[in-house]
mmCIF file of C-alpha atoms and ligand atoms in Angstrom:
data_model
loop_
_atom_site.group_PDB
_atom_site.id
_atom_site.type_symbol
_atom_site.label_atom_id
_atom_site.label_comp_id
_atom_site.label_asym_id
_atom_site.label_seq_id
_atom_site.Cartn_x
_atom_site.Cartn_y
_atom_site.Cartn_z
ATOM 1 C CA SER A 1096 122.434 110.334 132.977
ATOM 2 C CA LYS A 1097 120.620 113.346 134.422
ATOM 3 C CA LYS A 1098 117.114 113.217 135.873
ATOM 4 C CA PRO A 1099 114.534 114.854 133.561
ATOM 5 C CA VAL A 1100 113.377 118.386 134.384
ATOM 6 C CA ARG A 1101 109.866 119.650 133.797
ATOM 7 C CA VAL A 1102 109.324 122.492 131.337
ATOM 8 C CA ALA A 1103 105.863 124.041 131.091
ATOM 9 C CA VAL A 1104 105.011 126.085 127.994
ATOM 10 C CA THR A 1105 101.754 128.014 127.579
ATOM 11 C CA GLY A 1106 100.307 128.995 124.216
ATOM 12 C CA ALA A 1107 101.971 125.818 123.013
ATOM 13 C CA ALA A 1108 99.921 125.569 119.816
ATOM 14 C CA GLY A 1109 100.673 129.151 118.777
ATOM 15 C CA GLN A 1110 103.301 130.318 116.320
ATOM 16 C CA ILE A 1111 106.022 131.000 118.900
ATOM 17 C CA GLY A 1112 105.235 127.636 120.488
ATOM 18 C CA TYR A 1113 105.807 125.951 117.144
ATOM 19 C CA ALA A 1114 109.244 127.557 116.825
ATOM 20 C CA LEU A 1115 110.137 126.915 120.466
ATOM 21 C CA LEU A 1116 109.140 123.403 121.519
ATOM 22 C CA PHE A 1117 111.342 121.511 119.076
ATOM 23 C CA ARG A 1118 114.403 123.420 120.201
ATOM 24 C CA ILE A 1119 113.680 122.816 123.890
ATOM 25 C CA ALA A 1120 113.179 119.121 123.144
ATOM 26 C CA SER A 1121 116.429 118.906 121.196
ATOM 27 C CA GLY A 1122 118.435 120.254 124.136
ATOM 28 C CA GLU A 1123 119.198 123.747 122.895
ATOM 29 C CA MET A 1124 117.754 125.405 125.996
ATOM 30 C CA LEU A 1125 118.990 123.332 128.916
ATOM 31 C CA GLY A 1126 121.878 121.424 127.424
ATOM 32 C CA LYS A 1127 122.485 118.367 125.281
ATOM 33 C CA ASP A 1128 122.681 116.161 128.380
ATOM 34 C CA GLN A 1129 119.479 117.317 130.071
ATOM 35 C CA PRO A 1130 116.309 115.255 129.470
ATOM 36 C CA VAL A 1131 113.070 117.246 129.563
ATOM 37 C CA ILE A 1132 109.391 116.572 130.146
ATOM 38 C CA LEU A 1133 107.182 119.060 128.280
ATOM 39 C CA GLN A 1134 103.993 120.133 130.052
ATOM 40 C CA LEU A 1135 102.030 122.015 127.422
ATOM 41 C CA LEU A 1136 99.132 124.343 128.128
ATOM 42 C CA GLU A 1137 96.533 125.621 125.698
ATOM 43 C CA ILE A 1138 93.088 127.117 126.206
ATOM 44 C CA PRO A 1139 90.281 124.531 126.586
ATOM 45 C CA ASP A 1140 88.827 125.519 123.169
ATOM 46 C CA GLU A 1141 88.519 122.424 120.967
ATOM 47 C CA LYS A 1142 90.405 123.932 118.052
ATOM 48 C CA ALA A 1143 93.372 124.891 120.232
ATOM 49 C CA GLN A 1144 93.448 121.490 121.939
ATOM 50 C CA ASN A 1145 93.352 119.742 118.559
ATOM 51 C CA ALA A 1146 96.168 121.911 117.250
ATOM 52 C CA LEU A 1147 98.134 121.029 120.381
ATOM 53 C CA LYS A 1148 97.584 117.328 119.662
ATOM 54 C CA GLY A 1149 99.047 117.858 116.202
ATOM 55 C CA VAL A 1150 102.129 119.582 117.621
ATOM 56 C CA ILE A 1151 102.596 116.714 120.062
ATOM 57 C CA MET A 1152 102.372 114.199 117.217
ATOM 58 C CA GLU A 1153 105.173 116.062 115.446
ATOM 59 C CA LEU A 1154 107.273 116.199 118.604
ATOM 60 C CA GLU A 1155 106.852 112.436 118.922
ATOM 61 C CA ASP A 1156 107.858 111.988 115.295
ATOM 62 C CA CYS A 1157 111.155 113.765 115.904
ATOM 63 C CA ALA A 1158 112.148 110.923 118.259
ATOM 64 C CA PHE A 1159 114.240 113.360 120.290
ATOM 65 C CA PRO A 1160 116.523 111.378 122.612
ATOM 66 C CA LEU A 1161 116.174 114.017 125.362
ATOM 67 C CA LEU A 1162 112.384 114.174 125.299
ATOM 68 C CA ALA A 1163 111.377 112.083 128.322
ATOM 69 C CA GLY A 1164 107.658 112.899 128.232
ATOM 70 C CA ILE A 1165 104.977 115.174 126.735
ATOM 71 C CA GLU A 1166 101.726 116.208 128.379
ATOM 72 C CA ALA A 1167 98.780 118.236 127.016
ATOM 73 C CA HIS A 1168 96.845 120.405 129.473
ATOM 74 C CA SER A 1169 93.956 122.854 129.492
ATOM 75 C CA ASP A 1170 94.311 123.881 133.152
ATOM 76 C CA PRO A 1171 97.374 125.669 134.601
ATOM 77 C CA MET A 1172 96.883 123.807 137.897
ATOM 78 C CA THR A 1173 97.876 120.562 136.189
ATOM 79 C CA ALA A 1174 100.180 122.050 133.543
ATOM 80 C CA PHE A 1175 102.433 123.663 136.160
ATOM 81 C CA LYS A 1176 102.607 120.695 138.551
ATOM 82 C CA ASP A 1177 106.188 120.401 139.862
ATOM 83 C CA THR A 1178 107.482 122.376 136.905
ATOM 84 C CA ASP A 1179 111.110 123.567 137.051
ATOM 85 C CA TYR A 1180 110.782 126.038 134.151
ATOM 86 C CA ALA A 1181 107.706 127.861 132.915
ATOM 87 C CA LEU A 1182 107.603 129.759 129.628
ATOM 88 C CA LEU A 1183 104.422 131.810 129.591
ATOM 89 C CA VAL A 1184 103.931 132.520 125.902
ATOM 90 C CA GLY A 1185 100.143 132.509 125.532
ATOM 91 C CA SER A 1186 98.375 135.797 126.169
ATOM 92 C CA ARG A 1187 95.824 138.082 124.603
ATOM 93 C CA PRO A 1188 97.728 140.564 122.463
ATOM 94 C CA ARG A 1189 96.089 143.900 121.767
ATOM 95 C CA GLY A 1190 93.484 143.489 119.040
ATOM 96 C CA PRO A 1191 92.321 146.234 116.670
ATOM 97 C CA GLY A 1192 90.288 148.814 118.547
ATOM 98 C CA MET A 1193 90.957 147.182 121.909
ATOM 99 C CA GLU A 1194 91.069 149.645 124.778
ATOM 100 C CA ARG A 1195 94.101 149.603 127.063
ATOM 101 C CA ALA A 1196 91.939 148.882 130.092
ATOM 102 C CA GLU A 1197 90.394 145.884 128.338
ATOM 103 C CA LEU A 1198 93.826 144.534 127.327
ATOM 104 C CA LEU A 1199 95.090 144.845 130.896
ATOM 105 C CA ALA A 1200 91.925 143.260 132.286
ATOM 106 C CA VAL A 1201 91.952 140.151 130.047
ATOM 107 C CA ASN A 1202 95.662 139.608 130.572
ATOM 108 C CA GLY A 1203 95.265 140.360 134.254
ATOM 109 C CA ALA A 1204 92.835 137.472 134.498
ATOM 110 C CA ILE A 1205 95.191 135.109 132.619
ATOM 111 C CA PHE A 1206 98.346 135.993 134.567
ATOM 112 C CA ILE A 1207 96.653 136.158 137.974
ATOM 113 C CA GLY A 1208 95.341 132.639 137.350
ATOM 114 C CA GLN A 1209 98.699 131.374 136.112
ATOM 115 C CA GLY A 1210 100.608 133.091 138.931
ATOM 116 C CA LYS A 1211 98.303 131.480 141.492
ATOM 117 C CA ALA A 1212 98.694 128.098 139.836
ATOM 118 C CA LEU A 1213 102.503 128.399 139.860
ATOM 119 C CA ASN A 1214 102.301 129.443 143.499
ATOM 120 C CA ALA A 1215 100.223 126.388 144.332
ATOM 121 C CA VAL A 1216 101.851 123.577 142.362
ATOM 122 C CA ALA A 1217 105.186 124.492 140.708
ATOM 123 C CA SER A 1218 108.638 123.600 142.007
ATOM 124 C CA ARG A 1219 109.697 126.107 144.690
ATOM 125 C CA ASN A 1220 112.682 126.938 142.444
ATOM 126 C CA VAL A 1221 110.679 127.380 139.241
ATOM 127 C CA LYS A 1222 112.214 129.809 136.774
ATOM 128 C CA VAL A 1223 109.485 131.743 134.982
ATOM 129 C CA LEU A 1224 109.855 133.642 131.703
ATOM 130 C CA VAL A 1225 106.928 135.696 130.425
ATOM 131 C CA VAL A 1226 106.906 136.218 126.645
ATOM 132 C CA GLY A 1227 103.203 137.019 126.106
ATOM 133 C CA ASN A 1228 102.563 140.737 125.787
ATOM 134 C CA PRO A 1229 102.465 143.086 127.551
ATOM 135 C CA ALA A 1230 105.323 140.907 128.813
ATOM 136 C CA ASN A 1231 106.713 143.039 131.651
ATOM 137 C CA THR A 1232 103.338 143.776 133.173
ATOM 138 C CA ASN A 1233 102.123 140.199 132.731
ATOM 139 C CA ALA A 1234 105.254 139.009 134.539
ATOM 140 C CA TYR A 1235 104.625 141.567 137.289
ATOM 141 C CA ILE A 1236 101.041 140.317 137.687
ATOM 142 C CA ALA A 1237 102.143 136.668 137.855
ATOM 143 C CA MET A 1238 104.848 137.527 140.402
ATOM 144 C CA LYS A 1239 102.378 139.435 142.607
ATOM 145 C CA SER A 1240 99.946 136.502 142.376
ATOM 146 C CA ALA A 1241 102.566 134.023 143.628
ATOM 147 C CA PRO A 1242 103.521 135.298 147.086
ATOM 148 C CA ASP A 1243 105.015 131.967 148.210
ATOM 149 C CA LEU A 1244 107.568 131.878 145.388
ATOM 150 C CA PRO A 1245 110.657 134.108 145.367
ATOM 151 C CA ALA A 1246 109.907 137.265 143.342
ATOM 152 C CA LYS A 1247 113.290 136.946 141.616
ATOM 153 C CA ASN A 1248 112.064 133.769 139.889
ATOM 154 C CA PHE A 1249 109.738 135.834 137.669
ATOM 155 C CA THR A 1250 111.229 137.430 134.566
ATOM 156 C CA ALA A 1251 110.080 139.052 131.333
ATOM 157 C CA MET A 1252 111.617 138.739 127.886
ATOM 158 C CA LEU A 1253 113.778 141.655 126.743
ATOM 159 C CA ARG A 1254 116.202 139.355 124.976
ATOM 160 C CA LEU A 1255 114.639 139.774 121.571
ATOM 161 C CA ASP A 1256 115.239 143.528 121.829
ATOM 162 C CA HIS A 1257 118.800 142.808 122.988
ATOM 163 C CA ASN A 1258 119.459 140.472 120.059
ATOM 164 C CA ARG A 1259 117.885 142.908 117.597
ATOM 165 C CA ALA A 1260 120.173 145.664 118.906
ATOM 166 C CA ALA A 1261 123.234 143.410 118.671
ATOM 167 C CA SER A 1262 122.436 142.515 115.098
ATOM 168 C CA GLN A 1263 122.002 146.195 114.088
ATOM 169 C CA LEU A 1264 125.363 147.055 115.677
ATOM 170 C CA ALA A 1265 127.145 144.185 113.946
ATOM 171 C CA ALA A 1266 125.730 145.298 110.591
ATOM 172 C CA LYS A 1267 126.680 148.936 111.205
ATOM 173 C CA THR A 1268 130.265 148.143 112.206
ATOM 174 C CA GLY A 1269 130.770 145.239 109.808
ATOM 175 C CA MET A 1270 131.865 143.047 112.717
ATOM 176 C CA ALA A 1271 130.626 139.673 113.995
ATOM 177 C CA VAL A 1272 127.553 139.722 116.196
ATOM 178 C CA SER A 1273 129.135 137.085 118.433
ATOM 179 C CA ASP A 1274 131.956 139.499 119.328
ATOM 180 C CA ILE A 1275 129.603 142.048 120.915
ATOM 181 C CA GLU A 1276 129.830 142.387 124.685
ATOM 182 C CA LYS A 1277 128.360 144.756 127.266
ATOM 183 C CA LEU A 1278 125.234 145.720 125.391
ATOM 184 C CA THR A 1279 121.969 146.207 127.230
ATOM 185 C CA VAL A 1280 118.351 147.224 126.816
ATOM 186 C CA TRP A 1281 116.698 149.072 129.669
ATOM 187 C CA GLY A 1282 113.029 149.029 130.533
ATOM 188 C CA ASN A 1283 109.861 147.775 128.920
ATOM 189 C CA HIS A 1284 109.521 145.349 126.014
ATOM 190 C CA SER A 1285 107.834 148.013 123.903
ATOM 191 C CA PRO A 1286 108.977 150.749 121.524
ATOM 192 C CA THR A 1287 109.989 152.795 124.607
ATOM 193 C CA MET A 1288 112.787 150.344 125.491
ATOM 194 C CA TYR A 1289 116.238 151.969 125.598
ATOM 195 C CA ALA A 1290 118.900 149.967 123.774
ATOM 196 C CA ASP A 1291 122.190 151.258 125.172
ATOM 197 C CA TYR A 1292 125.529 150.556 123.470
ATOM 198 C CA ARG A 1293 127.563 153.182 125.362
ATOM 199 C CA PHE A 1294 129.479 150.454 127.209
ATOM 200 C CA ALA A 1295 129.488 147.898 124.399
ATOM 201 C CA THR A 1296 132.606 146.503 122.828
ATOM 202 C CA ILE A 1297 133.020 144.492 119.673
ATOM 203 C CA GLY A 1298 136.189 142.502 119.289
ATOM 204 C CA GLY A 1299 137.410 144.493 122.308
ATOM 205 C CA GLU A 1300 136.903 147.916 120.659
ATOM 206 C CA SER A 1301 134.362 150.482 121.823
ATOM 207 C CA VAL A 1302 131.217 150.314 119.687
ATOM 208 C CA LYS A 1303 130.436 153.953 120.433
ATOM 209 C CA GLY A 1304 133.935 154.901 119.314
ATOM 210 C CA LEU A 1305 133.684 152.820 116.137
ATOM 211 C CA ILE A 1306 130.326 154.287 115.143
ATOM 212 C CA ASN A 1307 130.978 157.770 116.502
ATOM 213 C CA ASP A 1308 127.630 159.130 115.337
ATOM 214 C CA GLU A 1309 125.141 160.207 117.994
ATOM 215 C CA THR A 1310 122.601 161.176 115.348
ATOM 216 C CA TRP A 1311 122.630 157.592 114.028
ATOM 217 C CA ASN A 1312 122.063 156.351 117.580
ATOM 218 C CA ARG A 1313 119.074 158.579 118.200
ATOM 219 C CA GLU A 1314 117.499 158.784 114.766
ATOM 220 C CA THR A 1315 118.232 155.398 113.230
ATOM 221 C CA PHE A 1316 119.361 152.797 115.747
ATOM 222 C CA LEU A 1317 116.852 153.405 118.554
ATOM 223 C CA PRO A 1318 113.771 153.670 116.295
ATOM 224 C CA THR A 1319 114.896 150.639 114.232
ATOM 225 C CA VAL A 1320 115.217 148.434 117.312
ATOM 226 C CA GLY A 1321 112.089 149.893 118.936
ATOM 227 C CA LYS A 1322 109.909 149.380 115.868
ATOM 228 C CA ARG A 1323 111.413 146.110 114.652
ATOM 229 C CA GLY A 1324 108.386 144.091 115.739
ATOM 230 C CA ALA A 1325 106.100 146.315 113.656
ATOM 231 C CA ALA A 1326 108.479 146.097 110.668
ATOM 232 C CA ILE A 1327 108.294 142.300 110.800
ATOM 233 C CA ILE A 1328 104.503 142.342 110.947
ATOM 234 C CA ALA A 1329 104.446 144.701 107.960
ATOM 235 C CA ALA A 1330 106.779 142.436 105.946
ATOM 236 C CA ARG A 1331 105.558 138.997 106.976
ATOM 237 C CA GLY A 1332 101.922 139.626 107.761
ATOM 238 C CA LEU A 1333 102.568 137.835 111.041
ATOM 239 C CA SER A 1334 104.420 138.833 114.191
ATOM 240 C CA SER A 1335 107.943 137.642 114.930
ATOM 241 C CA ALA A 1336 107.860 134.018 116.016
ATOM 242 C CA ALA A 1337 111.143 132.214 115.265
ATOM 243 C CA SER A 1338 113.233 135.127 116.536
ATOM 244 C CA ALA A 1339 111.027 135.409 119.619
ATOM 245 C CA ALA A 1340 111.386 131.684 120.294
ATOM 246 C CA ASN A 1341 115.146 131.990 119.778
ATOM 247 C CA ALA A 1342 115.308 134.822 122.304
ATOM 248 C CA ALA A 1343 113.324 132.764 124.825
ATOM 249 C CA ILE A 1344 115.832 129.921 124.390
ATOM 250 C CA ASP A 1345 118.738 132.351 124.884
ATOM 251 C CA HIS A 1346 117.138 133.885 127.999
ATOM 252 C CA MET A 1347 116.434 130.561 129.701
ATOM 253 C CA ARG A 1348 119.726 128.944 128.643
ATOM 254 C CA ASP A 1349 121.813 131.793 130.001
ATOM 255 C CA TRP A 1350 119.775 131.944 133.227
ATOM 256 C CA ALA A 1351 120.021 128.194 133.819
ATOM 257 C CA LEU A 1352 123.532 127.516 132.538
ATOM 258 C CA GLY A 1353 125.302 130.865 133.040
ATOM 259 C CA SER A 1354 126.483 133.637 130.743
ATOM 260 C CA ASN A 1355 130.204 133.098 131.451
ATOM 261 C CA GLY A 1356 130.686 136.699 132.482
ATOM 262 C CA LYS A 1357 128.891 138.126 129.442
ATOM 263 C CA TRP A 1358 126.201 140.738 129.926
ATOM 264 C CA VAL A 1359 122.731 139.718 128.853
ATOM 265 C CA THR A 1360 119.440 141.598 129.175
ATOM 266 C CA MET A 1361 116.625 140.229 131.318
ATOM 267 C CA GLY A 1362 113.388 141.827 132.476
ATOM 268 C CA ILE A 1363 113.531 141.294 136.238
ATOM 269 C CA PRO A 1364 111.878 142.726 139.339
ATOM 270 C CA SER A 1365 113.978 145.734 140.312
ATOM 271 C CA ASP A 1366 115.876 145.666 143.582
ATOM 272 C CA GLY A 1367 116.068 149.464 143.488
ATOM 273 C CA SER A 1368 119.201 149.603 141.324
ATOM 274 C CA TYR A 1369 119.590 152.678 139.099
ATOM 275 C CA GLY A 1370 116.661 154.347 140.874
ATOM 276 C CA ILE A 1371 114.110 151.921 139.396
ATOM 277 C CA PRO A 1372 111.492 151.396 142.132
ATOM 278 C CA LYS A 1373 111.561 147.982 143.787
ATOM 279 C CA ASP A 1374 109.561 145.247 142.019
ATOM 280 C CA VAL A 1375 109.069 147.137 138.732
ATOM 281 C CA MET A 1376 109.641 144.479 136.042
ATOM 282 C CA PHE A 1377 112.432 146.222 134.143
ATOM 283 C CA GLY A 1378 115.045 145.331 131.551
ATOM 284 C CA PHE A 1379 118.527 145.445 133.136
ATOM 285 C CA PRO A 1380 122.029 144.357 132.152
ATOM 286 C CA VAL A 1381 122.784 141.192 134.126
ATOM 287 C CA THR A 1382 125.360 138.460 134.326
ATOM 288 C CA THR A 1383 124.255 134.956 135.272
ATOM 289 C CA GLU A 1384 125.944 132.187 137.192
ATOM 290 C CA ASN A 1385 124.736 129.064 139.031
ATOM 291 C CA GLY A 1386 121.112 129.727 138.099
ATOM 292 C CA GLU A 1387 121.112 133.280 139.493
ATOM 293 C CA TYR A 1388 121.270 136.650 137.769
ATOM 294 C CA LYS A 1389 123.067 139.734 139.084
ATOM 295 C CA ILE A 1390 122.488 143.296 137.894
ATOM 296 C CA VAL A 1391 125.618 144.936 136.476
ATOM 297 C CA GLN A 1392 126.259 147.802 138.886
ATOM 298 C CA GLY A 1393 127.982 151.147 138.755
ATOM 299 C CA LEU A 1394 127.197 152.168 135.175
ATOM 300 C CA ASP A 1395 127.172 155.876 134.505
ATOM 301 C CA ILE A 1396 123.773 157.143 133.383
ATOM 302 C CA ASP A 1397 124.152 160.330 131.349
ATOM 303 C CA ALA A 1398 121.375 162.889 130.785
ATOM 304 C CA PHE A 1399 120.094 161.399 127.505
ATOM 305 C CA SER A 1400 120.085 157.873 128.945
ATOM 306 C CA GLN A 1401 118.278 159.058 132.068
ATOM 307 C CA GLU A 1402 115.629 160.683 129.883
ATOM 308 C CA CYS A 1403 115.149 157.425 127.946
ATOM 309 C CA ILE A 1404 115.039 155.354 131.137
ATOM 310 C CA ASN A 1405 112.503 157.726 132.708
ATOM 311 C CA LYS A 1406 110.255 157.429 129.671
ATOM 312 C CA THR A 1407 110.189 153.614 129.581
ATOM 313 C CA LEU A 1408 109.862 153.534 133.394
ATOM 314 C CA LYS A 1409 106.867 155.851 133.257
ATOM 315 C CA GLU A 1410 105.169 153.578 130.752
ATOM 316 C CA LEU A 1411 105.740 150.601 133.035
ATOM 317 C CA THR A 1412 104.619 152.285 136.248
ATOM 318 C CA ASP A 1413 101.475 153.459 134.404
ATOM 319 C CA GLU A 1414 100.783 149.890 133.221
ATOM 320 C CA GLN A 1415 101.423 148.526 136.684
ATOM 321 C CA ALA A 1416 99.178 151.184 138.259
ATOM 322 C CA GLY A 1417 96.515 150.165 135.716
ATOM 323 C CA VAL A 1418 96.453 146.622 137.093
ATOM 324 C CA ALA A 1419 96.894 147.479 140.787
ATOM 325 C CA HIS A 1420 93.149 147.134 141.451
ATOM 326 C CA LEU A 1421 93.241 143.554 140.135
ATOM 327 C CA LEU A 1422 95.971 142.418 142.528
HETATM 328 P P1 NAX B 1558 99.669 133.059 118.705
HETATM 329 O O1 NAX B 1558 98.376 133.775 118.717
HETATM 330 O O2 NAX B 1558 100.147 132.378 117.479
HETATM 331 O O3 NAX B 1558 99.674 131.969 119.863
HETATM 332 C C1 NAX B 1558 99.260 132.226 121.155
HETATM 333 C C2 NAX B 1558 98.664 130.949 121.699
HETATM 334 O O4 NAX B 1558 98.399 131.166 123.077
HETATM 335 C C3 NAX B 1558 97.353 130.567 121.033
HETATM 336 O O5 NAX B 1558 97.439 129.234 120.564
HETATM 337 C C4 NAX B 1558 96.331 130.712 122.159
HETATM 338 O O6 NAX B 1558 95.301 129.734 122.092
HETATM 339 C C5 NAX B 1558 97.202 130.507 123.384
HETATM 340 N N1 NAX B 1558 96.664 131.089 124.608
HETATM 341 C C6 NAX B 1558 95.981 132.246 124.758
HETATM 342 N N2 NAX B 1558 95.624 132.412 126.042
HETATM 343 C C7 NAX B 1558 96.099 131.350 126.707
HETATM 344 C C8 NAX B 1558 96.032 130.943 128.056
HETATM 345 N N3 NAX B 1558 95.378 131.682 128.952
HETATM 346 N N4 NAX B 1558 96.642 129.792 128.414
HETATM 347 C C9 NAX B 1558 97.263 129.035 127.497
HETATM 348 N N5 NAX B 1558 97.359 129.356 126.205
HETATM 349 C C10 NAX B 1558 96.787 130.502 125.809
HETATM 350 O O7 NAX B 1558 100.731 134.138 119.230
HETATM 351 P P2 NAX B 1558 102.326 134.074 119.144
HETATM 352 O O8 NAX B 1558 102.776 134.686 117.884
HETATM 353 O O9 NAX B 1558 102.781 132.712 119.485
HETATM 354 O O10 NAX B 1558 102.704 135.113 120.289
HETATM 355 C C11 NAX B 1558 102.461 134.836 121.656
HETATM 356 C C12 NAX B 1558 102.685 136.085 122.497
HETATM 357 O O11 NAX B 1558 104.026 136.514 122.434
HETATM 358 C C13 NAX B 1558 101.848 137.293 122.069
HETATM 359 O O12 NAX B 1558 101.293 137.895 123.236
HETATM 360 C C14 NAX B 1558 102.857 138.226 121.454
HETATM 361 O O13 NAX B 1558 102.462 139.574 121.550
HETATM 362 C C15 NAX B 1558 104.069 137.928 122.305
HETATM 363 N N6 NAX B 1558 105.379 138.331 121.786
HETATM 364 C C16 NAX B 1558 106.303 138.756 122.689
HETATM 365 C C17 NAX B 1558 107.597 139.094 122.333
HETATM 366 C C18 NAX B 1558 108.600 139.550 123.354
HETATM 367 O O14 NAX B 1558 109.711 139.910 122.954
HETATM 368 N N7 NAX B 1558 108.319 139.563 124.664
HETATM 369 C C19 NAX B 1558 108.013 139.071 120.907
HETATM 370 C C20 NAX B 1558 107.162 138.208 120.053
HETATM 371 C C21 NAX B 1558 105.683 138.213 120.367
HETATM 372 O O15 NAX B 1558 105.082 139.288 119.699
#
């Protein structure tokens, strides 16, 4: 049988953590033949550490055959030791009345510290996914704080936006969500993201051709996907957790095990493709194989798409300029 791999998860006692850990431990992320050791990080606060103990008790009580070990940590320097995968879920989301500068500063401190810790102690091949918001900029900060690790190993989660878009398109066309191919979401994980179905097919047919309604695209589809997080908060009184955890599983599984030629969306440091400046942590269409992702090249960007891409890019370069003094 395979040697266990180490999976670090931060914010492990939070609501996404609760929807995520059991699925990692059951083999849904890395395969039903891959044992895992969970290295869980929470803040040192007694309440958080106690909650983490409770989650660990429940993980134990599942008696998962693939769960080869569980560790509780309050310091990223121990939590990330030799880790092969790191899911950075814990962050400080924007609170009521919180200034942008304050949000960037508190998260800057968290992701500089975690980036440095990954740099110091993680596996040299660690695959990092940042879920905690602002996800793209937090991933950028961690990447810049880990100069000894390959920049390409740092990614941000756009997959929830991708899955939300796929589900809206399946509902609109009355087709199966699993038949959708060649969909992507460009840019920032924020309402400025640009979900782009111009190239998408469903059961081999053009989605754009099937829908044939540009007004629906601009006035219904894009705002619905962009504001889905807010709609869930309004309905549930809590932010999306199970769907976020599911997207994190999808992102890591496809990165580690391959997408079999299918396009998926990942937030990755730009290599300059499509005019996105190098290192900007940007949602791109990628295919994955042998643990590596490749940007889908050669797509035509029409005037409306360019406008949308420019807008989400501007938001990201502003965020990244706002943290430049910290790095
Ligand atoms: P919760 O508040 O339920 O849990 C977060 C947990 O992280 C808490 O237990 C907290 O103690 C812990 N934490 C905070 N700082 C930490 C640190 N420095 N080290 C370790 N642990 C730390 O939030 P939850 O609903 O789980 O959401 C987590 C993050 O995901 C939030 O920032 C949220 O905005 C973000 N989201 C990102 C999404 C995406 O698509 N990229 C979608 C869902 C979600 O909104």
